């Protein structure tokens, strides 16, 4: 009997999983009407009905999930060729090889080639930076990644109908943050190929339209919902290897997992799901990284 009760105790210690009990969309010409229902960690039923702009949704759905390397190369080639037309005594060739790599070569006098190469490098870097800024990407530890914090900031107006459906303006700030958290956690997790490879980043309305998203996609949606309801609340996205979660500038409660970054104390939130980690908690790896300060952050603001 002791063994039985020990085993049952282990079972009951397992985290509750996000369960979306209903999902439907009425796709109109001007707006899409969403009807969603889910259960929270206490098995309490929740639901939300809202309408979003059809054009904005379609734009998100049509946006590629991965960084478009070939398109970025086209922007760089155009900028470099514009410069090379001004050169005299130097012949520059710019092309993409079979492996998809950008190759720039030239002929001419050594001194002129050296000066041209220096300027071409500057133009190449500036063109890539401009392309990334226009399409919402940045570098994190040498890797190209979406600017999740900026997307979250800019989507506040677009997701405001969802925030209102979740009780924004009617319930306390922490209560809203917890409710929005279970809403996002219950959206099915999107796995990459064979459950391992990164599928890519979905913009917030694409997560809703496709009813799926991975950790950084769902974190961005969650942050946008917080910015829509409580624009004065400090929020940040947190990066650890292979994962992203969120920090909230709420007053910590007893038992909350907190961490310090950028001179502030943040309360942890794990939007990814399907585990319904309550506000102020997260998975084992996220908590360990947060407590040791082994992470990168980007605060949600428009810069």
mmCIF file with all atom_site columns, C-alpha atoms in Angstrom, residues 126-291:
data_model
loop_
_atom_site.group_PDB
_atom_site.id
_atom_site.type_symbol
_atom_site.label_atom_id
_atom_site.label_alt_id
_atom_site.label_comp_id
_atom_site.label_asym_id
_atom_site.label_entity_id
_atom_site.label_seq_id
_atom_site.pdbx_PDB_ins_code
_atom_site.Cartn_x
_atom_site.Cartn_y
_atom_site.Cartn_z
_atom_site.occupancy
_atom_site.B_iso_or_equiv
_atom_site.pdbx_formal_charge
_atom_site.auth_seq_id
_atom_site.auth_comp_id
_atom_site.auth_asym_id
_atom_site.auth_atom_id
_atom_site.pdbx_PDB_model_num
ATOM 1   C CA . UNK A 1 126 ? 24.870  48.086 -44.276 1.00 0.00 ? 126 UNK A CA 1
ATOM 2   C CA . UNK A 1 127 ? 22.592  46.438 -46.860 1.00 0.00 ? 127 UNK A CA 1
ATOM 3   C CA . UNK A 1 128 ? 22.204  43.306 -44.729 1.00 0.00 ? 128 UNK A CA 1
ATOM 4   C CA . UNK A 1 129 ? 21.501  45.400 -41.637 1.00 0.00 ? 129 UNK A CA 1
ATOM 5   C CA . UNK A 1 130 ? 18.881  47.449 -43.517 1.00 0.00 ? 130 UNK A CA 1
ATOM 6   C CA . UNK A 1 131 ? 17.212  44.291 -44.861 1.00 0.00 ? 131 UNK A CA 1
ATOM 7   C CA . UNK A 1 132 ? 17.132  42.715 -41.404 1.00 0.00 ? 132 UNK A CA 1
ATOM 8   C CA . UNK A 1 133 ? 15.725  45.868 -39.827 1.00 0.00 ? 133 UNK A CA 1
ATOM 9   C CA . UNK A 1 134 ? 12.998  46.126 -42.492 1.00 0.00 ? 134 UNK A CA 1
ATOM 10  C CA . UNK A 1 135 ? 11.972  42.485 -42.045 1.00 0.00 ? 135 UNK A CA 1
ATOM 11  C CA . UNK A 1 136 ? 12.288  42.338 -38.250 1.00 0.00 ? 136 UNK A CA 1
ATOM 12  C CA . UNK A 1 137 ? 15.533  40.404 -37.691 1.00 0.00 ? 137 UNK A CA 1
ATOM 13  C CA . UNK A 1 138 ? 18.663  40.956 -35.604 1.00 0.00 ? 138 UNK A CA 1
ATOM 14  C CA . UNK A 1 139 ? 21.796  39.133 -34.435 1.00 0.00 ? 139 UNK A CA 1
ATOM 15  C CA . UNK A 1 140 ? 21.875  37.235 -31.127 1.00 0.00 ? 140 UNK A CA 1
ATOM 16  C CA . UNK A 1 141 ? 25.212  35.551 -30.363 1.00 0.00 ? 141 UNK A CA 1
ATOM 17  C CA . UNK A 1 142 ? 26.147  35.709 -34.049 1.00 0.00 ? 142 UNK A CA 1
ATOM 18  C CA . UNK A 1 143 ? 22.906  34.106 -35.240 1.00 0.00 ? 143 UNK A CA 1
ATOM 19  C CA . UNK A 1 144 ? 20.152  35.820 -37.208 1.00 0.00 ? 144 UNK A CA 1
ATOM 20  C CA . UNK A 1 145 ? 16.941  35.807 -35.189 1.00 0.00 ? 145 UNK A CA 1
ATOM 21  C CA . UNK A 1 146 ? 13.631  37.717 -35.241 1.00 0.00 ? 146 UNK A CA 1
ATOM 22  C CA . UNK A 1 147 ? 13.417  40.863 -33.117 1.00 0.00 ? 147 UNK A CA 1
ATOM 23  C CA . UNK A 1 148 ? 10.742  39.320 -30.907 1.00 0.00 ? 148 UNK A CA 1
ATOM 24  C CA . UNK A 1 149 ? 10.574  42.259 -28.494 1.00 0.00 ? 149 UNK A CA 1
ATOM 25  C CA . UNK A 1 150 ? 9.914   44.780 -31.261 1.00 0.00 ? 150 UNK A CA 1
ATOM 26  C CA . UNK A 1 151 ? 7.265   42.549 -32.854 1.00 0.00 ? 151 UNK A CA 1
ATOM 27  C CA . UNK A 1 152 ? 5.550   42.244 -29.464 1.00 0.00 ? 152 UNK A CA 1
ATOM 28  C CA . UNK A 1 153 ? 5.535   46.025 -29.049 1.00 0.00 ? 153 UNK A CA 1
ATOM 29  C CA . UNK A 1 154 ? 4.187   46.690 -32.528 1.00 0.00 ? 154 UNK A CA 1
ATOM 30  C CA . UNK A 1 155 ? 1.428   44.069 -32.346 1.00 0.00 ? 155 UNK A CA 1
ATOM 31  C CA . UNK A 1 156 ? -0.245  45.528 -29.267 1.00 0.00 ? 156 UNK A CA 1
ATOM 32  C CA . UNK A 1 157 ? -2.936  47.332 -31.284 1.00 0.00 ? 157 UNK A CA 1
ATOM 33  C CA . UNK A 1 158 ? -3.562  44.342 -33.542 1.00 0.00 ? 158 UNK A CA 1
ATOM 34  C CA . UNK A 1 159 ? -4.200  41.945 -30.641 1.00 0.00 ? 159 UNK A CA 1
ATOM 35  C CA . UNK A 1 160 ? -6.167  44.389 -28.471 1.00 0.00 ? 160 UNK A CA 1
ATOM 36  C CA . UNK A 1 161 ? -9.504  42.631 -29.281 1.00 0.00 ? 161 UNK A CA 1
ATOM 37  C CA . UNK A 1 162 ? -8.017  39.450 -27.775 1.00 0.00 ? 162 UNK A CA 1
ATOM 38  C CA . UNK A 1 163 ? -6.847  41.309 -24.685 1.00 0.00 ? 163 UNK A CA 1
ATOM 39  C CA . UNK A 1 164 ? -10.357 42.690 -24.195 1.00 0.00 ? 164 UNK A CA 1
ATOM 40  C CA . UNK A 1 165 ? -11.849 39.215 -24.630 1.00 0.00 ? 165 UNK A CA 1
ATOM 41  C CA . UNK A 1 166 ? -9.470  37.974 -21.917 1.00 0.00 ? 166 UNK A CA 1
ATOM 42  C CA . UNK A 1 167 ? -10.694 40.613 -19.476 1.00 0.00 ? 167 UNK A CA 1
ATOM 43  C CA . UNK A 1 168 ? -8.289  43.516 -19.945 1.00 0.00 ? 168 UNK A CA 1
ATOM 44  C CA . UNK A 1 169 ? -9.533  46.545 -18.000 1.00 0.00 ? 169 UNK A CA 1
ATOM 45  C CA . UNK A 1 170 ? -11.895 44.408 -15.913 1.00 0.00 ? 170 UNK A CA 1
ATOM 46  C CA . UNK A 1 171 ? -9.533  42.236 -13.872 1.00 0.00 ? 171 UNK A CA 1
ATOM 47  C CA . UNK A 1 172 ? -6.349  42.945 -11.928 1.00 0.00 ? 172 UNK A CA 1
ATOM 48  C CA . UNK A 1 173 ? -3.052  43.110 -13.793 1.00 0.00 ? 173 UNK A CA 1
ATOM 49  C CA . UNK A 1 174 ? -1.592  39.897 -12.381 1.00 0.00 ? 174 UNK A CA 1
ATOM 50  C CA . UNK A 1 175 ? -4.881  38.050 -12.891 1.00 0.00 ? 175 UNK A CA 1
ATOM 51  C CA . UNK A 1 176 ? -4.902  39.148 -16.511 1.00 0.00 ? 176 UNK A CA 1
ATOM 52  C CA . UNK A 1 177 ? -1.259  38.110 -16.995 1.00 0.00 ? 177 UNK A CA 1
ATOM 53  C CA . UNK A 1 178 ? -2.065  34.655 -15.594 1.00 0.00 ? 178 UNK A CA 1
ATOM 54  C CA . UNK A 1 179 ? -5.183  34.255 -17.749 1.00 0.00 ? 179 UNK A CA 1
ATOM 55  C CA . UNK A 1 180 ? -3.406  35.354 -20.928 1.00 0.00 ? 180 UNK A CA 1
ATOM 56  C CA . UNK A 1 181 ? -0.627  32.916 -20.048 1.00 0.00 ? 181 UNK A CA 1
ATOM 57  C CA . UNK A 1 182 ? -2.930  29.876 -19.991 1.00 0.00 ? 182 UNK A CA 1
ATOM 58  C CA . UNK A 1 183 ? -4.587  31.110 -23.209 1.00 0.00 ? 183 UNK A CA 1
ATOM 59  C CA . UNK A 1 184 ? -1.243  31.071 -25.014 1.00 0.00 ? 184 UNK A CA 1
ATOM 60  C CA . UNK A 1 185 ? -0.013  27.867 -23.339 1.00 0.00 ? 185 UNK A CA 1
ATOM 61  C CA . UNK A 1 186 ? -3.102  25.999 -24.566 1.00 0.00 ? 186 UNK A CA 1
ATOM 62  C CA . UNK A 1 187 ? -2.385  26.839 -28.223 1.00 0.00 ? 187 UNK A CA 1
ATOM 63  C CA . UNK A 1 188 ? -0.835  23.635 -29.652 1.00 0.00 ? 188 UNK A CA 1
ATOM 64  C CA . UNK A 1 189 ? 2.955   23.536 -29.806 1.00 0.00 ? 189 UNK A CA 1
ATOM 65  C CA . UNK A 1 190 ? 4.433   23.490 -33.300 1.00 0.00 ? 190 UNK A CA 1
ATOM 66  C CA . UNK A 1 191 ? 7.239   20.994 -33.764 1.00 0.00 ? 191 UNK A CA 1
ATOM 67  C CA . UNK A 1 192 ? 9.867   21.136 -36.460 1.00 0.00 ? 192 UNK A CA 1
ATOM 68  C CA . UNK A 1 193 ? 10.864  18.274 -38.717 1.00 0.00 ? 193 UNK A CA 1
ATOM 69  C CA . UNK A 1 194 ? 10.851  15.015 -36.738 1.00 0.00 ? 194 UNK A CA 1
ATOM 70  C CA . UNK A 1 195 ? 10.170  17.065 -33.628 1.00 0.00 ? 195 UNK A CA 1
ATOM 71  C CA . UNK A 1 196 ? 13.719  18.454 -33.514 1.00 0.00 ? 196 UNK A CA 1
ATOM 72  C CA . UNK A 1 197 ? 14.494  21.078 -36.151 1.00 0.00 ? 197 UNK A CA 1
ATOM 73  C CA . UNK A 1 198 ? 13.323  24.654 -35.646 1.00 0.00 ? 198 UNK A CA 1
ATOM 74  C CA . UNK A 1 199 ? 10.200  25.231 -37.733 1.00 0.00 ? 199 UNK A CA 1
ATOM 75  C CA . UNK A 1 200 ? 10.764  28.986 -37.770 1.00 0.00 ? 200 UNK A CA 1
ATOM 76  C CA . UNK A 1 201 ? 9.081   32.045 -36.310 1.00 0.00 ? 201 UNK A CA 1
ATOM 77  C CA . UNK A 1 202 ? 5.370   32.791 -36.672 1.00 0.00 ? 202 UNK A CA 1
ATOM 78  C CA . UNK A 1 203 ? 4.176   36.346 -36.241 1.00 0.00 ? 203 UNK A CA 1
ATOM 79  C CA . UNK A 1 204 ? 1.417   36.696 -33.596 1.00 0.00 ? 204 UNK A CA 1
ATOM 80  C CA . UNK A 1 205 ? -1.569  36.636 -35.963 1.00 0.00 ? 205 UNK A CA 1
ATOM 81  C CA . UNK A 1 206 ? -0.116  33.651 -37.818 1.00 0.00 ? 206 UNK A CA 1
ATOM 82  C CA . UNK A 1 207 ? 0.079   31.749 -34.515 1.00 0.00 ? 207 UNK A CA 1
ATOM 83  C CA . UNK A 1 208 ? -3.631  32.406 -34.022 1.00 0.00 ? 208 UNK A CA 1
ATOM 84  C CA . UNK A 1 209 ? -4.672  31.702 -37.621 1.00 0.00 ? 209 UNK A CA 1
ATOM 85  C CA . UNK A 1 210 ? -2.748  28.416 -37.736 1.00 0.00 ? 210 UNK A CA 1
ATOM 86  C CA . UNK A 1 211 ? -3.485  27.599 -34.086 1.00 0.00 ? 211 UNK A CA 1
ATOM 87  C CA . UNK A 1 212 ? 0.129   26.600 -33.432 1.00 0.00 ? 212 UNK A CA 1
ATOM 88  C CA . UNK A 1 213 ? 3.510   28.054 -32.546 1.00 0.00 ? 213 UNK A CA 1
ATOM 89  C CA . UNK A 1 214 ? 6.844   27.266 -30.928 1.00 0.00 ? 214 UNK A CA 1
ATOM 90  C CA . UNK A 1 215 ? 8.463   28.888 -27.885 1.00 0.00 ? 215 UNK A CA 1
ATOM 91  C CA . UNK A 1 216 ? 9.581   32.209 -29.375 1.00 0.00 ? 216 UNK A CA 1
ATOM 92  C CA . UNK A 1 217 ? 6.411   32.567 -31.475 1.00 0.00 ? 217 UNK A CA 1
ATOM 93  C CA . UNK A 1 218 ? 4.144   32.003 -28.474 1.00 0.00 ? 218 UNK A CA 1
ATOM 94  C CA . UNK A 1 219 ? 6.300   34.184 -26.216 1.00 0.00 ? 219 UNK A CA 1
ATOM 95  C CA . UNK A 1 220 ? 5.924   37.051 -28.703 1.00 0.00 ? 220 UNK A CA 1
ATOM 96  C CA . UNK A 1 221 ? 2.144   36.626 -28.839 1.00 0.00 ? 221 UNK A CA 1
ATOM 97  C CA . UNK A 1 222 ? 1.991   36.603 -25.031 1.00 0.00 ? 222 UNK A CA 1
ATOM 98  C CA . UNK A 1 223 ? 4.124   39.729 -24.741 1.00 0.00 ? 223 UNK A CA 1
ATOM 99  C CA . UNK A 1 224 ? 1.937   41.538 -27.277 1.00 0.00 ? 224 UNK A CA 1
ATOM 100 C CA . UNK A 1 225 ? -1.171  40.654 -25.247 1.00 0.00 ? 225 UNK A CA 1
ATOM 101 C CA . UNK A 1 226 ? 0.447   42.111 -22.129 1.00 0.00 ? 226 UNK A CA 1
ATOM 102 C CA . UNK A 1 227 ? 1.485   45.278 -23.963 1.00 0.00 ? 227 UNK A CA 1
ATOM 103 C CA . UNK A 1 228 ? -2.062  45.661 -25.333 1.00 0.00 ? 228 UNK A CA 1
ATOM 104 C CA . UNK A 1 229 ? -3.655  45.416 -21.886 1.00 0.00 ? 229 UNK A CA 1
ATOM 105 C CA . UNK A 1 230 ? -1.000  47.044 -19.710 1.00 0.00 ? 230 UNK A CA 1
ATOM 106 C CA . UNK A 1 231 ? 1.340   49.205 -21.823 1.00 0.00 ? 231 UNK A CA 1
ATOM 107 C CA . UNK A 1 232 ? 3.069   50.516 -18.694 1.00 0.00 ? 232 UNK A CA 1
ATOM 108 C CA . UNK A 1 233 ? 4.099   47.046 -17.497 1.00 0.00 ? 233 UNK A CA 1
ATOM 109 C CA . UNK A 1 234 ? 7.776   46.305 -18.129 1.00 0.00 ? 234 UNK A CA 1
ATOM 110 C CA . UNK A 1 235 ? 8.222   43.027 -20.001 1.00 0.00 ? 235 UNK A CA 1
ATOM 111 C CA . UNK A 1 236 ? 11.167  41.213 -21.553 1.00 0.00 ? 236 UNK A CA 1
ATOM 112 C CA . UNK A 1 237 ? 11.869  38.144 -23.639 1.00 0.00 ? 237 UNK A CA 1
ATOM 113 C CA . UNK A 1 238 ? 14.547  35.836 -22.256 1.00 0.00 ? 238 UNK A CA 1
ATOM 114 C CA . UNK A 1 239 ? 16.849  33.673 -24.385 1.00 0.00 ? 239 UNK A CA 1
ATOM 115 C CA . UNK A 1 240 ? 18.608  30.502 -23.305 1.00 0.00 ? 240 UNK A CA 1
ATOM 116 C CA . UNK A 1 241 ? 20.080  27.917 -25.730 1.00 0.00 ? 241 UNK A CA 1
ATOM 117 C CA . UNK A 1 242 ? 17.226  26.475 -27.800 1.00 0.00 ? 242 UNK A CA 1
ATOM 118 C CA . UNK A 1 243 ? 14.447  28.182 -25.852 1.00 0.00 ? 243 UNK A CA 1
ATOM 119 C CA . UNK A 1 244 ? 12.748  31.477 -25.012 1.00 0.00 ? 244 UNK A CA 1
ATOM 120 C CA . UNK A 1 245 ? 10.560  32.505 -22.085 1.00 0.00 ? 245 UNK A CA 1
ATOM 121 C CA . UNK A 1 246 ? 9.351   35.781 -20.568 1.00 0.00 ? 246 UNK A CA 1
ATOM 122 C CA . UNK A 1 247 ? 10.044  38.108 -17.661 1.00 0.00 ? 247 UNK A CA 1
ATOM 123 C CA . UNK A 1 248 ? 7.382   40.415 -16.178 1.00 0.00 ? 248 UNK A CA 1
ATOM 124 C CA . UNK A 1 249 ? 7.961   43.536 -14.111 1.00 0.00 ? 249 UNK A CA 1
ATOM 125 C CA . UNK A 1 250 ? 5.349   42.539 -11.538 1.00 0.00 ? 250 UNK A CA 1
ATOM 126 C CA . UNK A 1 251 ? 5.782   42.717 -7.781  1.00 0.00 ? 251 UNK A CA 1
ATOM 127 C CA . UNK A 1 252 ? 6.953   39.200 -6.840  1.00 0.00 ? 252 UNK A CA 1
ATOM 128 C CA . UNK A 1 253 ? 4.796   37.026 -4.647  1.00 0.00 ? 253 UNK A CA 1
ATOM 129 C CA . UNK A 1 254 ? 6.003   34.352 -2.268  1.00 0.00 ? 254 UNK A CA 1
ATOM 130 C CA . UNK A 1 255 ? 7.103   31.342 -4.303  1.00 0.00 ? 255 UNK A CA 1
ATOM 131 C CA . UNK A 1 256 ? 7.660   33.260 -7.554  1.00 0.00 ? 256 UNK A CA 1
ATOM 132 C CA . UNK A 1 257 ? 10.785  32.440 -9.521  1.00 0.00 ? 257 UNK A CA 1
ATOM 133 C CA . UNK A 1 258 ? 12.520  35.753 -10.176 1.00 0.00 ? 258 UNK A CA 1
ATOM 134 C CA . UNK A 1 259 ? 15.727  36.871 -11.851 1.00 0.00 ? 259 UNK A CA 1
ATOM 135 C CA . UNK A 1 260 ? 17.622  40.113 -12.292 1.00 0.00 ? 260 UNK A CA 1
ATOM 136 C CA . UNK A 1 261 ? 18.479  41.740 -15.621 1.00 0.00 ? 261 UNK A CA 1
ATOM 137 C CA . UNK A 1 262 ? 18.974  45.303 -16.852 1.00 0.00 ? 262 UNK A CA 1
ATOM 138 C CA . UNK A 1 263 ? 18.765  46.618 -13.290 1.00 0.00 ? 263 UNK A CA 1
ATOM 139 C CA . UNK A 1 264 ? 15.293  45.137 -12.697 1.00 0.00 ? 264 UNK A CA 1
ATOM 140 C CA . UNK A 1 265 ? 13.763  42.155 -10.944 1.00 0.00 ? 265 UNK A CA 1
ATOM 141 C CA . UNK A 1 266 ? 11.590  40.045 -13.242 1.00 0.00 ? 266 UNK A CA 1
ATOM 142 C CA . UNK A 1 267 ? 8.932   37.417 -12.508 1.00 0.00 ? 267 UNK A CA 1
ATOM 143 C CA . UNK A 1 268 ? 9.221   34.349 -14.742 1.00 0.00 ? 268 UNK A CA 1
ATOM 144 C CA . UNK A 1 269 ? 6.490   33.240 -17.162 1.00 0.00 ? 269 UNK A CA 1
ATOM 145 C CA . UNK A 1 270 ? 6.612   30.243 -19.561 1.00 0.00 ? 270 UNK A CA 1
ATOM 146 C CA . UNK A 1 271 ? 4.161   30.799 -22.470 1.00 0.00 ? 271 UNK A CA 1
ATOM 147 C CA . UNK A 1 272 ? 5.271   27.798 -24.547 1.00 0.00 ? 272 UNK A CA 1
ATOM 148 C CA . UNK A 1 273 ? 3.094   25.022 -23.077 1.00 0.00 ? 273 UNK A CA 1
ATOM 149 C CA . UNK A 1 274 ? 1.706   22.445 -23.180 1.00 0.00 ? 274 UNK A CA 1
ATOM 150 C CA . UNK A 1 275 ? 2.642   22.359 -19.477 1.00 0.00 ? 275 UNK A CA 1
ATOM 151 C CA . UNK A 1 276 ? 0.490   24.905 -17.644 1.00 0.00 ? 276 UNK A CA 1
ATOM 152 C CA . UNK A 1 277 ? 3.329   26.360 -15.606 1.00 0.00 ? 277 UNK A CA 1
ATOM 153 C CA . UNK A 1 278 ? 1.700   29.035 -13.425 1.00 0.00 ? 278 UNK A CA 1
ATOM 154 C CA . UNK A 1 279 ? 2.811   32.646 -13.512 1.00 0.00 ? 279 UNK A CA 1
ATOM 155 C CA . UNK A 1 280 ? 6.016   32.837 -11.491 1.00 0.00 ? 280 UNK A CA 1
ATOM 156 C CA . UNK A 1 281 ? 7.185   29.352 -12.445 1.00 0.00 ? 281 UNK A CA 1
ATOM 157 C CA . UNK A 1 282 ? 8.783   27.557 -15.388 1.00 0.00 ? 282 UNK A CA 1
ATOM 158 C CA . UNK A 1 283 ? 10.476  24.378 -16.477 1.00 0.00 ? 283 UNK A CA 1
ATOM 159 C CA . UNK A 1 284 ? 13.544  23.073 -14.679 1.00 0.00 ? 284 UNK A CA 1
ATOM 160 C CA . UNK A 1 285 ? 16.089  24.239 -17.255 1.00 0.00 ? 285 UNK A CA 1
ATOM 161 C CA . UNK A 1 286 ? 14.623  27.734 -17.565 1.00 0.00 ? 286 UNK A CA 1
ATOM 162 C CA . UNK A 1 287 ? 14.593  28.191 -13.791 1.00 0.00 ? 287 UNK A CA 1
ATOM 163 C CA . UNK A 1 288 ? 18.176  26.986 -13.439 1.00 0.00 ? 288 UNK A CA 1
ATOM 164 C CA . UNK A 1 289 ? 19.387  29.406 -16.120 1.00 0.00 ? 289 UNK A CA 1
ATOM 165 C CA . UNK A 1 290 ? 17.379  32.276 -14.650 1.00 0.00 ? 290 UNK A CA 1
ATOM 166 C CA . UNK A 1 291 ? 18.728  31.754 -11.138 1.00 0.00 ? 291 UNK A CA 1
#
